[in-house]
C-alpha positions as a printed Julia matrix, in Angstrom:
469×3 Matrix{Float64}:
  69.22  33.05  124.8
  73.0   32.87  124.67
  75.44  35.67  124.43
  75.96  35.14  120.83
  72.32  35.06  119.91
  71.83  38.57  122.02
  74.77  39.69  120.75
  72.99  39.05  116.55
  69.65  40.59  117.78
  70.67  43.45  119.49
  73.28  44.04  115.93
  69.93  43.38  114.07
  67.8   45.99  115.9
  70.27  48.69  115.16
  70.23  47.85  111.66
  66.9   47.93  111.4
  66.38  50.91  113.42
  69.0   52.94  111.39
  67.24  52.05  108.13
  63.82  53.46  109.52
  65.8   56.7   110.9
  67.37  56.95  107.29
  64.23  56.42  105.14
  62.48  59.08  107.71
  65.47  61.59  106.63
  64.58  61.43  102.99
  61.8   64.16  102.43
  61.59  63.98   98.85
  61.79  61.3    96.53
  62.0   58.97   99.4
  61.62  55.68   98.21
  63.68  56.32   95.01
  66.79  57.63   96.91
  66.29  54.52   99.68
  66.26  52.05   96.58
  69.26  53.76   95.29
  71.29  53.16   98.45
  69.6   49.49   98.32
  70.56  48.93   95.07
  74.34  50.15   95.99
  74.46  47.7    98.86
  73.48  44.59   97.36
  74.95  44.97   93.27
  77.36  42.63   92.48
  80.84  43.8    92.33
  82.08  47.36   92.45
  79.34  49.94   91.29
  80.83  51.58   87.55
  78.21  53.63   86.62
  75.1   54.97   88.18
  72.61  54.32   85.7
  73.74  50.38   86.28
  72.45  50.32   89.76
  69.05  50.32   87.99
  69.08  46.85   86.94
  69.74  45.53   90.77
  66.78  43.45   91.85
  66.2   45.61   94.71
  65.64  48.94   92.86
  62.24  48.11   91.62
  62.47  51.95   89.48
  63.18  53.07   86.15
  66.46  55.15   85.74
  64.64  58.04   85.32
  63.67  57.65   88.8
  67.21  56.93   89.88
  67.87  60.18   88.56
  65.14  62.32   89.89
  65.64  61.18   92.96
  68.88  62.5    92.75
  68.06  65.58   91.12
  64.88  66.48   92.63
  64.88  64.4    95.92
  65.81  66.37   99.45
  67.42  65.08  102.79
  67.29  66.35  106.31
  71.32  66.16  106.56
  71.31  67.29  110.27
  68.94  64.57  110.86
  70.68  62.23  109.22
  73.34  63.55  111.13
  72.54  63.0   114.52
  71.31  59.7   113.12
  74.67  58.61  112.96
  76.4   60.43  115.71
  73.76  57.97  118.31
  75.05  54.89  116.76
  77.51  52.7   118.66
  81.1   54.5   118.58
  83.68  52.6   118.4
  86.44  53.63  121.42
  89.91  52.41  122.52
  90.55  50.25  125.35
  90.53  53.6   127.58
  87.07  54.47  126.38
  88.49  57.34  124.67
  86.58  58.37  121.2
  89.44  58.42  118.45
  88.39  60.48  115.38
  90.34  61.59  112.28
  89.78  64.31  109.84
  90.65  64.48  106.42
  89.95  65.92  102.99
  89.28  63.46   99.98
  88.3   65.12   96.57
  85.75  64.46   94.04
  87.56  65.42   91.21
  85.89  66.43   88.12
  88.17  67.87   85.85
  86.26  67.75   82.51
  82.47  68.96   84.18
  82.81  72.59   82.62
  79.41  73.62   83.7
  79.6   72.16   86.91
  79.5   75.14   89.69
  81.64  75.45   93.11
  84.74  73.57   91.69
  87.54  74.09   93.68
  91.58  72.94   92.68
  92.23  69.65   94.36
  95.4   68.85   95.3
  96.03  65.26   94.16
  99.54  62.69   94.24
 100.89  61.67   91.24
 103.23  58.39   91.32
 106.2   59.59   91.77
 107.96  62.42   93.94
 107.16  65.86   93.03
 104.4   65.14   91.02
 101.69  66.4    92.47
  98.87  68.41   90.58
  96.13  70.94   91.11
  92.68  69.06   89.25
  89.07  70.57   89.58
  86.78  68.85   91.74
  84.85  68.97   94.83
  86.96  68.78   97.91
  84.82  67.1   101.01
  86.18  66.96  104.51
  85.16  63.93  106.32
  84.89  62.87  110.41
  85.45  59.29  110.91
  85.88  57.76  113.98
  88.76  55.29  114.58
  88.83  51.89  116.14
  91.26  50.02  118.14
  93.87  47.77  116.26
  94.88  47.33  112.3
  91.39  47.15  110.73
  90.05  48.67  107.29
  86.5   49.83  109.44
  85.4   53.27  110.26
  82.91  55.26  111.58
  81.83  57.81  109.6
  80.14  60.83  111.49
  80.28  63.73  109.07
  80.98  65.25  105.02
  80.84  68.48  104.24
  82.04  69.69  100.85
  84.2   72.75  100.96
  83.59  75.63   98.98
  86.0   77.55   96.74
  85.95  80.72   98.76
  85.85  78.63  102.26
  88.61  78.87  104.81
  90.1   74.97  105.72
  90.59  75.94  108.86
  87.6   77.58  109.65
  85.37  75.09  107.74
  87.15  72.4   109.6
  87.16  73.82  113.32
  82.86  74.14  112.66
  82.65  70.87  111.72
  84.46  69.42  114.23
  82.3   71.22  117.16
  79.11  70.63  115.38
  80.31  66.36  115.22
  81.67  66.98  119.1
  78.24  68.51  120.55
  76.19  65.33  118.41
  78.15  63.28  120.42
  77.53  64.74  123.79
  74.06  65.39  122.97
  73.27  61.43  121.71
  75.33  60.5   125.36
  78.18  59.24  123.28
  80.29  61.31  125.82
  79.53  62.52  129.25
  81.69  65.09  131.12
  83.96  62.71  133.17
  84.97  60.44  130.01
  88.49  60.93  128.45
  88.71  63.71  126.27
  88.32  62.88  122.68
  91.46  62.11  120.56
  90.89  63.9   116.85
  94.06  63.19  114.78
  95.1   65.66  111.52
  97.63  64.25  108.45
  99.92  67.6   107.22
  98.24  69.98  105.93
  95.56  71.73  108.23
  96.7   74.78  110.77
  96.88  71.94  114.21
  97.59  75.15  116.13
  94.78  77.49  115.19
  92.7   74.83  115.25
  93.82  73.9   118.97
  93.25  77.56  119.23
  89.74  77.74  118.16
  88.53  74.4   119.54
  89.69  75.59  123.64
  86.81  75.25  125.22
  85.81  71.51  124.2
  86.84  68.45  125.66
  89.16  67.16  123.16
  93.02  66.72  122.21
  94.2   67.68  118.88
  97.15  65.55  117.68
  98.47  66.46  114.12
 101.64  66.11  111.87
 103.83  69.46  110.93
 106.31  69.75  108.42
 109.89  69.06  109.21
 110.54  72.86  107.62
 109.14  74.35  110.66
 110.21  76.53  113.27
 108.7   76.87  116.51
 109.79  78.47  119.7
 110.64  77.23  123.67
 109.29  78.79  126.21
 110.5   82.45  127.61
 112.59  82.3   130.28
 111.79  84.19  133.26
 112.59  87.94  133.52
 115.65  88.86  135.68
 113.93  91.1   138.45
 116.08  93.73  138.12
 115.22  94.14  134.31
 112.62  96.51  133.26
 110.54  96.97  129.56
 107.8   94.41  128.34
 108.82  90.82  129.08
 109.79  88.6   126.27
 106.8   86.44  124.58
 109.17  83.73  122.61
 112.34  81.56  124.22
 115.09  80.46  121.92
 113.91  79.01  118.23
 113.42  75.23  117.83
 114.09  74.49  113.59
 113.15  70.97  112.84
 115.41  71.0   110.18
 118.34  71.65  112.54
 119.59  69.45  115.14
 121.49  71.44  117.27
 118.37  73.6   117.78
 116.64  70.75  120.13
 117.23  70.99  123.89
 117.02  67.89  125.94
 113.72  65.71  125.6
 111.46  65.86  128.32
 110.6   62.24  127.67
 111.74  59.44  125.42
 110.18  56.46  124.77
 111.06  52.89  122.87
 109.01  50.58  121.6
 109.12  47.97  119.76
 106.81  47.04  116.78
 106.38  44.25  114.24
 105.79  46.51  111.23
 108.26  49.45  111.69
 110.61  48.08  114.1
 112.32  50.09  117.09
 109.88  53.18  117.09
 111.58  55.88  119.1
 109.61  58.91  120.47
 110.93  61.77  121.95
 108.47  64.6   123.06
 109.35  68.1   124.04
 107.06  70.23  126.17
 105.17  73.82  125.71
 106.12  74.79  122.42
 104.71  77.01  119.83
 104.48  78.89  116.93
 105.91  82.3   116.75
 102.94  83.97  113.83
  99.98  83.13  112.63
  98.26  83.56  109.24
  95.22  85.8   108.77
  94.78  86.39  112.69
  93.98  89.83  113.45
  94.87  91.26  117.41
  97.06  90.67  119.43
  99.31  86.86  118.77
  97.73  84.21  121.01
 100.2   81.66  122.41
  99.22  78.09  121.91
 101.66  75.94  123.6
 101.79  72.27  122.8
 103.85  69.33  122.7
 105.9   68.22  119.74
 107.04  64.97  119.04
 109.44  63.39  116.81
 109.01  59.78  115.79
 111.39  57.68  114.47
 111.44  54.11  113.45
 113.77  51.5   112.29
 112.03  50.97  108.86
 108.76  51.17  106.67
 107.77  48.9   104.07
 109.72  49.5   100.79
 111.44  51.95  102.96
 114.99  51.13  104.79
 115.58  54.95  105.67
 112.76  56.45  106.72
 112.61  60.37  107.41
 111.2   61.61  111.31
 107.81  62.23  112.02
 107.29  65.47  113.43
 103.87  65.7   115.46
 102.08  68.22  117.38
  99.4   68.2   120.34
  98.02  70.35  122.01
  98.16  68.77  125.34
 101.42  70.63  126.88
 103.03  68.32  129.36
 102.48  65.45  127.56
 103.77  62.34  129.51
 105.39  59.29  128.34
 101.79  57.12  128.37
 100.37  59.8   126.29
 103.3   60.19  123.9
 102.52  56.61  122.89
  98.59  57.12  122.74
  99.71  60.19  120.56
 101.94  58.56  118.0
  99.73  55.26  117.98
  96.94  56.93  117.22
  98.24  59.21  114.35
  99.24  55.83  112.52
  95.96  54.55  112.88
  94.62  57.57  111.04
  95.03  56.02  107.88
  92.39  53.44  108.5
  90.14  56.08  107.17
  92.06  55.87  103.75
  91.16  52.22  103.08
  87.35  54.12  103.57
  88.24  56.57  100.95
  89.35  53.87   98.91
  86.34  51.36   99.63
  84.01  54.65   98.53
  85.67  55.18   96.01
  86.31  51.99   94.04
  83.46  50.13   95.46
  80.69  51.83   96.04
  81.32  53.94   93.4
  81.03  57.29   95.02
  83.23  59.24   92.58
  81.35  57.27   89.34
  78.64  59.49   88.67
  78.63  62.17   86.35
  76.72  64.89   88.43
  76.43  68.92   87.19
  74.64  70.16   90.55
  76.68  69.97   93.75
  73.91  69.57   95.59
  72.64  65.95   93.93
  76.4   65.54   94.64
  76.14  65.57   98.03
  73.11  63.75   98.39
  74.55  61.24   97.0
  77.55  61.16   99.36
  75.43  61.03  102.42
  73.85  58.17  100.25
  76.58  56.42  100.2
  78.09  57.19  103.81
  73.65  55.48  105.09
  75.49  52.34  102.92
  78.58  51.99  104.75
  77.31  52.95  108.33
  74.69  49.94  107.2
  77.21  47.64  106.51
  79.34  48.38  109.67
  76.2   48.09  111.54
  75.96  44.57  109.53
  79.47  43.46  110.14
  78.61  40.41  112.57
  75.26  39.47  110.85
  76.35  38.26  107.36
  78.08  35.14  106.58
  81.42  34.74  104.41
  80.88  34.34  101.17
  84.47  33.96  100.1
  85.66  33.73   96.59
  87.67  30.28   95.75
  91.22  31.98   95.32
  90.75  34.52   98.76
  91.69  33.69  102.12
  89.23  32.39  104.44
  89.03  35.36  107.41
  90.75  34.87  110.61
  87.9   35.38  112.73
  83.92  35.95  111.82
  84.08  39.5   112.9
  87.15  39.98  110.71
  85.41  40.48  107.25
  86.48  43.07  105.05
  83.43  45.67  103.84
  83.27  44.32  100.76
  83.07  40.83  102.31
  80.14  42.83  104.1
  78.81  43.97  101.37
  78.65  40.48   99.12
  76.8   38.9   102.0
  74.34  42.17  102.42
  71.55  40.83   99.84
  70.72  37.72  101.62
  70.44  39.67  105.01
  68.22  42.35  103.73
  64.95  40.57  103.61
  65.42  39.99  107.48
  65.33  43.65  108.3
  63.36  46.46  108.07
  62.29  47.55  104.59
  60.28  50.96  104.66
  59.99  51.46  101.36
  56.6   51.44   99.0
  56.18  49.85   96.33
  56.42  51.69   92.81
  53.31  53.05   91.15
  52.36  52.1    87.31
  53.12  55.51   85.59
  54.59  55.87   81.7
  57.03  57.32   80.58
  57.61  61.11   79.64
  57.31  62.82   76.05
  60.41  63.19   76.17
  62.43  66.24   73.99
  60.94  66.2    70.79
  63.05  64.46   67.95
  65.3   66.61   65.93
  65.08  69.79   68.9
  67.85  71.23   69.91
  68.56  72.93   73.61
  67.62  76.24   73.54
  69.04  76.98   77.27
  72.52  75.32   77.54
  74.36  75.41   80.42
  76.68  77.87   81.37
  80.55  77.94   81.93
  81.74  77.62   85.42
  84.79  79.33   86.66
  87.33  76.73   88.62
  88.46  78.0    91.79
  88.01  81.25   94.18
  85.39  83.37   93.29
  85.64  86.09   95.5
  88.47  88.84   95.04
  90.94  89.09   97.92
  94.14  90.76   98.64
  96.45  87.67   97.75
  93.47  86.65   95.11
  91.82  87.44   91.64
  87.85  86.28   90.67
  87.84  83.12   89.62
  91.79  82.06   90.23
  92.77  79.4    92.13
């Protein structure tokens, strides 16, 4: 057998092995909710609505199955879970796990009914347009692969709460996704420590703070408003009273706050240009937000990055980055700032959910069938990464033929999915005759409709009201 041919059966057997593992997950409603995510993978074009996926050849069903599948079905998430995390990882040419965290919202603006909405914070067009809509906010662990791609790996969703911390909900989620991986042998104890990179927004150094004691690097952009602070110089022997716990201020927003870099590196790059990096060691913040005792001091590195240009872009502002690796060196500098840019491969994910597999489409009151119906769609996309080298290109006339085979796109994945899927494993059943419901009678109305929901916190805090935002 030649390399290529054990390279298409060992793909297959994953695939195949995956789909078993997934239909075991399903505990209720099995067979609908499998021939839901079937139906997802092999419709034509981008999925609009979810009754649609009903007509697909491979959902043998009704819609009302569809839906009571969704409704009424149930999934062993942590199953499902450590499912995934024993997949093949994707790693960098250090064998170092790369993984990136970020929030991506489900908005629903107009589902009054709909419980556990929280305000998303959503980008308009233009600058300073921003808004606050009601949705579901879901944090998501992907991990990263080597080079410009649009493929990810994605580990982990949880939807976030009204009354849930970001920081706390994130620094749990990230342990529970760190100790899948060491259990499933996806890292031992003398591999590199794994590389988790944050866009602004999340606490990097509480999180660095509460994630100490596991074997990973925390890499994450600040805002250029900030001011941390050098380390304390040594006390004078002669001096006496407590010793001081902050060295001079470093403002981001002020230049002749920075001391020397420790190190400075160039590089050169065919997108942005000159990309200069210059790191400075063992700083930190000076408080902390709803921290009670005594004021831990995290010490980090920051780094500003700089480059000649960005697309559209002939000025571009700094990057300001922190890690929470303290002596950085110039090696990992570049690992660092590489990296962070390569966090935005999980946005072409968001984006391939989103308008392709339709994971925002469906109209769903419960939060619950919501999330079964992300993890739904997250068994699709781990399915087609697993499926990445197995289907052929089947290329529309106007596109460009892809550089390589192992170059396709997901949705090239995806178009090529059907004709694969009678090669694999298909757990499934078969539907049973059965007719159709009663139904409501004609001319009834609903005697129990839904209730209101309030948008936004429900519990009363200091700095809160019930149901504000």
């Amino acid at each position: 057998m030649s390399s290529v041919e054990s390279t298409r059966s060992f793909d297959l057997d994953c695939l195949a092995v995956f789909r078993n593992s997934f239909y075991d997950c399903l505990e209720r409603r099995s067979d609908a909710l499998f021939e839901l995510t079937e139906a997802v993978l092999c419709s034509d074009g981008p999925v609009h609505t979810l009754v649609g996926l009903s007509l697909a050849a491979e959902h043998r069903r009704g819609h009302g199955a569809l839906y009571d599948g969704l409704g009424s079905g149930r999934i062993d998430f942590a199953r499902l879970r450590r499912s995934v995390a024993g997949l093949p990882v994707p790693r960098d040419g250090d064998g170092r796990i790369l993984l990136a965290v970020d929030v991506s919202p489900w908005l629903r603006p107009d589902a009054a009914t709909s419980p556990d909405r929280a305000f998303c914070h959503v980008y308009g067009r233009g600058k300073g347009q921003a808004q606050m809509i009601p949705g579901w906010p879901y944090s998501f662990v992907a991990a990263l692969e080597p080079g410009r791609t649009s493929w990810t790996a994605m580990l982990d969703a949880v939807r976030i709460d009204p009354d849930d911390d970001l920081t706390t909900v994130t620094s749990t989620q990230i342990r529970e996704v760190v100790d899948r991986l060491r259990l499933a042998g996806q890292h031992q104890p003398h591999d590199p420590a794994i590389l988790i990179v944050f866009d602004a927004g999340y606490d990097i150094t509480r999180l660095a703070y509460l994630l100490v004691d596991l074997p990973v690097e925390l890499v994450g952009r600040i805002r250029s408003d900030r001011v941390l602070a050098l380390p304390a110089a040594a006390r004078p022997a002669a001096r006496t009273g407590r010793p001081a716990k902050h060295g001079p201020e470093f403002v981001l927003a002020d230049a002749t706050t920075y001391p020397k870099p420790q190190v400075s590196t160039h590089t050169d790059t065919d997108r942005y240009g000159l990309a200069e990096a210059s790191a400075w060691h063992r700083l930190h913040p000076m408080n902390w937000a709803d921290h009670a005792g005594p004021l831990p001091t995290i010490e980090g590195t920051l780094l500003r990055l700089r480059v000649q240009y960005l697309p559209g872009d002939r000025n571009p502002k700094p990057v300001w980055l922190w890690c929470s690796n303290p002596d950085a060196t110039a090696t990992e500098v570049d690992r660092y700032w590489r990296t962070f840019l390569r966090r935005f491969d999980i946005e072409h994910t968001f984006r391939f959910f989103k308008q392709t597999l339709g994971w925002t489409r469906p109209h769903l009151r419960d939060p619950h069938a919501a999330d079964r119906w992300t993890w739904l769609v997250i068994a699709a996309h781990t399915q087609l990464r697993l499926a990445r080298n197995l289907t052929h290109d089947l290329r529309r006339p106007w596109e460009k033929p892809a550089s390589r085979p192992d170059r396709l796109t997901p949705a090239r994945v995806r178009r090529g999915f059907r004709n694969l899927r009678p090669t694999t494993a298909l757990p499934a059943r078969a539907p049973k005759p059965s007719r159709p419901g009663p139904g409501r009678p004609p001319g009834s109305k609903n005697k129990q409709p839904a209730p209101h929901q309030p948008v936004g916190k429900n519990a009363t805090t200091p700095t809160s009201t019930a149901g504000g935002g």
